[in-house]
Tab-separated table of C-alpha atoms in Angstrom:
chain	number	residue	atom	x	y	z
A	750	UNK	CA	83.252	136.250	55.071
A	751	UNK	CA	80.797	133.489	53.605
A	752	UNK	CA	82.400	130.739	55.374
A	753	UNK	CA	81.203	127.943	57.233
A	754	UNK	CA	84.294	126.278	59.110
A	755	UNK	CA	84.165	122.699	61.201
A	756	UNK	CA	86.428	120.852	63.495
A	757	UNK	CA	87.423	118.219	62.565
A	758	UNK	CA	87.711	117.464	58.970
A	759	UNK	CA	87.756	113.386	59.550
A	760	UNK	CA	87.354	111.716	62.903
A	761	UNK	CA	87.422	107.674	63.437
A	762	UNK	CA	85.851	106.723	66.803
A	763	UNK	CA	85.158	103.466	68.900
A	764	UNK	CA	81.445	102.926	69.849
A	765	UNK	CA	82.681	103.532	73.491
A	766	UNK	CA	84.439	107.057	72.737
A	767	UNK	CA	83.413	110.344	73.551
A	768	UNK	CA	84.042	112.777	71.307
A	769	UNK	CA	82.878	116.587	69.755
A	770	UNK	CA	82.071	118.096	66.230
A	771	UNK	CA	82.562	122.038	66.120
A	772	UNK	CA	81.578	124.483	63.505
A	773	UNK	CA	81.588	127.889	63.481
A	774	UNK	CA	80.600	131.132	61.474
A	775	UNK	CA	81.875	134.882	61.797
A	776	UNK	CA	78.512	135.885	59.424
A	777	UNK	CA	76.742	137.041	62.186
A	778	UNK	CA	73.582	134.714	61.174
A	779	UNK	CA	71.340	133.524	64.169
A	780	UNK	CA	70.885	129.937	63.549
A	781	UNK	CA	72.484	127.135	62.702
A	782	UNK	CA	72.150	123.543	61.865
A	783	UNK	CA	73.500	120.009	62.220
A	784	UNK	CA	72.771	117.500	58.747
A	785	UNK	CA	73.694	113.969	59.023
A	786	UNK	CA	74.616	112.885	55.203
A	787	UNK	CA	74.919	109.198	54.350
A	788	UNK	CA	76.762	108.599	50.729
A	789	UNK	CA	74.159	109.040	47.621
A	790	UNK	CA	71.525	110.639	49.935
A	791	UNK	CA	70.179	114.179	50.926
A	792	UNK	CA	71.502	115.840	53.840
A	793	UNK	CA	69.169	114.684	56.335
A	794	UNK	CA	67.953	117.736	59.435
A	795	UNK	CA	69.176	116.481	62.619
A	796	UNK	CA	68.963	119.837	65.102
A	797	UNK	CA	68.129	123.369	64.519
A	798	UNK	CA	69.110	126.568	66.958
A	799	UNK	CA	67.878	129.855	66.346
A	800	UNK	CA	69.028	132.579	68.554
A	801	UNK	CA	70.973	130.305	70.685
A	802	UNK	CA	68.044	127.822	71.993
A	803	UNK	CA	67.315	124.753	70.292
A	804	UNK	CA	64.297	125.188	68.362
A	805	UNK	CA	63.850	121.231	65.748
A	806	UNK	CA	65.215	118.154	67.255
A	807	UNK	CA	64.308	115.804	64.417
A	808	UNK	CA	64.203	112.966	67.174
A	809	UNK	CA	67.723	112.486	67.060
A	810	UNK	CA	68.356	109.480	69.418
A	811	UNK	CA	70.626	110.979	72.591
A	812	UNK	CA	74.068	109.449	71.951
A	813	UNK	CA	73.755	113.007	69.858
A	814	UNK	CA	73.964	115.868	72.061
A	815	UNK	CA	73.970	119.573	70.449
A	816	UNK	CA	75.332	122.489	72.189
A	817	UNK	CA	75.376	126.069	71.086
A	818	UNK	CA	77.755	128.084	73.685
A	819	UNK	CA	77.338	131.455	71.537
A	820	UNK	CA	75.848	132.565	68.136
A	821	UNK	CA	79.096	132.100	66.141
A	822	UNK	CA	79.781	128.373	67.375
A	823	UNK	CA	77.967	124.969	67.285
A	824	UNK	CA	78.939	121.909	68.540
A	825	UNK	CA	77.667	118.224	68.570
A	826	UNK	CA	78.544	115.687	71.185
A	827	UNK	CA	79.093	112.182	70.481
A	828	UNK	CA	78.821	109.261	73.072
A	829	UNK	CA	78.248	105.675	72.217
A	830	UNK	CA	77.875	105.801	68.753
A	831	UNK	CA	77.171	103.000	66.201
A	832	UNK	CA	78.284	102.299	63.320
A	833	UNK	CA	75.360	102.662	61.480
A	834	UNK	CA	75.890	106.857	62.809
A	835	UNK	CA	78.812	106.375	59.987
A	836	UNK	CA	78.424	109.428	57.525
A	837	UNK	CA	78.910	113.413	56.818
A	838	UNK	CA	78.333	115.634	59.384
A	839	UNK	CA	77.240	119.002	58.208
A	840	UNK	CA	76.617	122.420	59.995
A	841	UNK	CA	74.752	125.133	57.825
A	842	UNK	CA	73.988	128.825	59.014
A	843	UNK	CA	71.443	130.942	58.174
A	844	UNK	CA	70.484	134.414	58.825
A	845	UNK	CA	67.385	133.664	61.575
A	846	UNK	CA	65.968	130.280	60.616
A	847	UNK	CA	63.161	131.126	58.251
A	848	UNK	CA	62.467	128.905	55.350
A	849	UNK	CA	63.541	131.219	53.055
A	850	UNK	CA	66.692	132.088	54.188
A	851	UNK	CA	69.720	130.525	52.335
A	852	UNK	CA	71.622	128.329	53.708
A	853	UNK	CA	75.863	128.207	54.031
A	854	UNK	CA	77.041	124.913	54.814
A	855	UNK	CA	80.549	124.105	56.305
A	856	UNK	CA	82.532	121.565	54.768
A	857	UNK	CA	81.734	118.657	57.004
A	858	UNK	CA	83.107	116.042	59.160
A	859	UNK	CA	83.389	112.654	57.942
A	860	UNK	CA	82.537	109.928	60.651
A	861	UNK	CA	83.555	106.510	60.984
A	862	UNK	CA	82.556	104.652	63.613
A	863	UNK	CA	84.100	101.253	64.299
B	1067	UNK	CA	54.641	114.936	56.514
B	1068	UNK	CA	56.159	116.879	53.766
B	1069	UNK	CA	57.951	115.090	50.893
B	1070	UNK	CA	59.729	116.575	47.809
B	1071	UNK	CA	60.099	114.516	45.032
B	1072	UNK	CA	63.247	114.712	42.609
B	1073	UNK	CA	63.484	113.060	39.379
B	1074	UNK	CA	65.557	111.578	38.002
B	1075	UNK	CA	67.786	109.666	40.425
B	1076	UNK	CA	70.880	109.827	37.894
B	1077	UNK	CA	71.972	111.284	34.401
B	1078	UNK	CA	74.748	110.517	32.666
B	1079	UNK	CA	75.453	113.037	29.369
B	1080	UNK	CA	77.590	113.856	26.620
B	1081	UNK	CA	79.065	117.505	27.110
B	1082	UNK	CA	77.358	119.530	25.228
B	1083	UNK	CA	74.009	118.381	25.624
B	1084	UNK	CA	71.188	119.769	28.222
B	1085	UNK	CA	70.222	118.461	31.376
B	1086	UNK	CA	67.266	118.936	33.100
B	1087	UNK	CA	66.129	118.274	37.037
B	1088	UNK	CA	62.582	117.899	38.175
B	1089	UNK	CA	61.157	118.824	41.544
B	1090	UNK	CA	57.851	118.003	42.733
B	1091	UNK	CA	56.607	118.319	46.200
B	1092	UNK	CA	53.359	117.084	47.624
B	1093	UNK	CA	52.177	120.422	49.082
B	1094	UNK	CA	52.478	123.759	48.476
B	1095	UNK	CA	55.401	125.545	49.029
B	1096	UNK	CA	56.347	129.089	50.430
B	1097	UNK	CA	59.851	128.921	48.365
B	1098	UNK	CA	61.909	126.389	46.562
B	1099	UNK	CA	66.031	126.525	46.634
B	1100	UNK	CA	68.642	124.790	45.037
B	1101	UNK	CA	72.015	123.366	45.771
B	1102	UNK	CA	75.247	121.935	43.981
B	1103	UNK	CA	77.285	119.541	45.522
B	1104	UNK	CA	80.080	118.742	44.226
B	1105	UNK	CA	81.543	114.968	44.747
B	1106	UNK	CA	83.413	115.371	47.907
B	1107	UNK	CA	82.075	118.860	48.633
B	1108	UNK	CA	79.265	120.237	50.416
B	1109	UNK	CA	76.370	121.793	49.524
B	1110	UNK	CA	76.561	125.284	47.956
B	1111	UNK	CA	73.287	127.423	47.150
B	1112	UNK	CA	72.470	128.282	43.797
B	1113	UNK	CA	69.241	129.999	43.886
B	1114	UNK	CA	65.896	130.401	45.420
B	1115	UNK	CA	62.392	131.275	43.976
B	1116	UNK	CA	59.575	132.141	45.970
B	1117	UNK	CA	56.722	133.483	43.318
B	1118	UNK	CA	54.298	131.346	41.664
B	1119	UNK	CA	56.262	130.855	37.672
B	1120	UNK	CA	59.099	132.128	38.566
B	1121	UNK	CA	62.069	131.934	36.395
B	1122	UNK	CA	65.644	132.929	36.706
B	1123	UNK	CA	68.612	132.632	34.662
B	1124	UNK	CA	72.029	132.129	35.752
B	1125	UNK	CA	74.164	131.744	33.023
B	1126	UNK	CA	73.875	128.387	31.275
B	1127	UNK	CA	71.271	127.845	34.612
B	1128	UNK	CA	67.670	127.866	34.301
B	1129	UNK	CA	65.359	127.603	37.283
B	1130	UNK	CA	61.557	127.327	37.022
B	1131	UNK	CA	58.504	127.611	40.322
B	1132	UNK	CA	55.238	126.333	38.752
B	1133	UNK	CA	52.214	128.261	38.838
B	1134	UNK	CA	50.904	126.347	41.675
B	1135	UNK	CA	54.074	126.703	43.473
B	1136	UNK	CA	54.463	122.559	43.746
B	1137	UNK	CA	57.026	121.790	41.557
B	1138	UNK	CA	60.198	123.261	40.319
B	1139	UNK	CA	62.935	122.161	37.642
B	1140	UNK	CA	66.921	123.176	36.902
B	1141	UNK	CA	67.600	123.169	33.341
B	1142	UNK	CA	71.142	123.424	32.378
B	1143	UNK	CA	71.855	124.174	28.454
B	1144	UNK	CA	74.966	122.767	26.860
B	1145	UNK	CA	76.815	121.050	29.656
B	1146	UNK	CA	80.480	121.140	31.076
B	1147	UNK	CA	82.605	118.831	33.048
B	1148	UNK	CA	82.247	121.769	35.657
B	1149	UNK	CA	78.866	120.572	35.890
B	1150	UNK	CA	79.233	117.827	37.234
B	1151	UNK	CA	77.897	117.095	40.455
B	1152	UNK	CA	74.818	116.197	42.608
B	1153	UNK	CA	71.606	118.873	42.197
B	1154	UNK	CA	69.552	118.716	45.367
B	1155	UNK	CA	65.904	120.856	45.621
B	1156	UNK	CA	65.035	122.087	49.186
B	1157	UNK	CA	61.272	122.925	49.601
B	1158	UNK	CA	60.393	125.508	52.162
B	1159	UNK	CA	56.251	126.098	54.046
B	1160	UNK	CA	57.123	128.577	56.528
B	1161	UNK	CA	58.644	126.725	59.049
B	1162	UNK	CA	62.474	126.844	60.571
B	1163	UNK	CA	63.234	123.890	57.871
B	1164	UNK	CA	63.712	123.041	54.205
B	1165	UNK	CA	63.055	119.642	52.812
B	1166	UNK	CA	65.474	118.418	50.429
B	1167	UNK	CA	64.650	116.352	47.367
B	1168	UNK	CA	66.786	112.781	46.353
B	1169	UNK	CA	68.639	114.700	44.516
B	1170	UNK	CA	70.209	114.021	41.014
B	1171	UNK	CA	73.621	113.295	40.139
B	1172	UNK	CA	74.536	114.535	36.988
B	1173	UNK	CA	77.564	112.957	35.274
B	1174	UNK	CA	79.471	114.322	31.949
B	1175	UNK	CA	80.912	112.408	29.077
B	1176	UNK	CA	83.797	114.742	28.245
């Protein structure tokens, strides 16, 4: 099983709402990641945990709050968002976070923020 | 800091014809990857290189490391509407992260 999954597939949010992005792989990899993707642009490193401790924080401002409760699953917290924070969300796995390994991205979750 | 370099921006083509995608990066690199995405999909790997001239062949796919392991291009030979999509080069030095070109969308006259 190849498959990144993630939770959920389109979410529309007030600037005042809380709310959580999960993703999850079965692969058995040791890290994971969270992209931010804007339309026409790169996917853009937000957070990176390797063996279940977060090892890059791209200074991601802290309305963004990653959690990783177990090497399968990844989540990303959301509080007081802006709309600007409008874009794909993508989690990618990997086997242990070297450069070199490849990476399996989910399918994403597409943010609007009002 | 690191920055990798992908030219061009856009390409539009008859099918049929080649299409190629440069990569340049402003220091050396320990490996160079490379990713589809199709519009409305995510990334999907396509193939890595790690040795100084490397090429591979996938098919129609053609993937080149330069000798001095600071550039890279994607060559694809007589194109199909299944190629259509956005190519994106991720440059690698070692660390937990890969830097990921502009990327170039590549669009298909059918």
């Amino acid at each position: 099983d190849t498959e990144v999954t993630q939770t959920p597939k389109h979410l529309v949010m007030g600037m005042t709402n809380k709310k959580s992005l999960k993703c999850e792989q079965h692969m058995g990899h040791r890290a994971m990641y969270w992209y931010k993707q804007k339309a026409k642009k790169p996917p853009e490193l937000m957070f990176v945990y390797s063996y279940e401790k977060l090892s890059i924080n791209e200074s991601v401002p802290s309305r963004f709050s990653p959690e990783c409760p177990n090497s399968s699953l990844l989540n990303l917290h959301l509080h007081a968002l802006q709309p600007e924070d409008s874009a794909l969300y993508l989690c990618a796995s990997s086997h242990d976070g070297s450069s070199t390994d490849t990476q399996y991205f989910g399918p994403g979750t597409r943010l609007t923020v009002l | 800091g690191q920055q990798v370099m992908q030219i061009p921006q856009y390409q539009h083509v008859q099918e049929g014809e080649d299409f190629t995608t440069y990569c340049n990066s402003s220091t050396t690199l320990s490996n160079i990857q490379w990713y589809k995405q199709r519009p409305g999909g995510h990334p999907v790997f396509l193939i890595q290189l790690v040795k100084s001239g490397e090429v591979k062949k996938q098919k129609r796919l053609t993937f080149q490391f330069g000798e001095a392991k600071k550039n890279s291009s994607l060559h694809i030979t007589a194109t199909q509407t299944t190629d259509v999509g956005t190519y994106f080069c991720a440059g690698g030095r070692g660390a937990q992260k890969l830097v990921f070109g502009q990327g170039t969308r590549l669009t298909i006259n059918p």
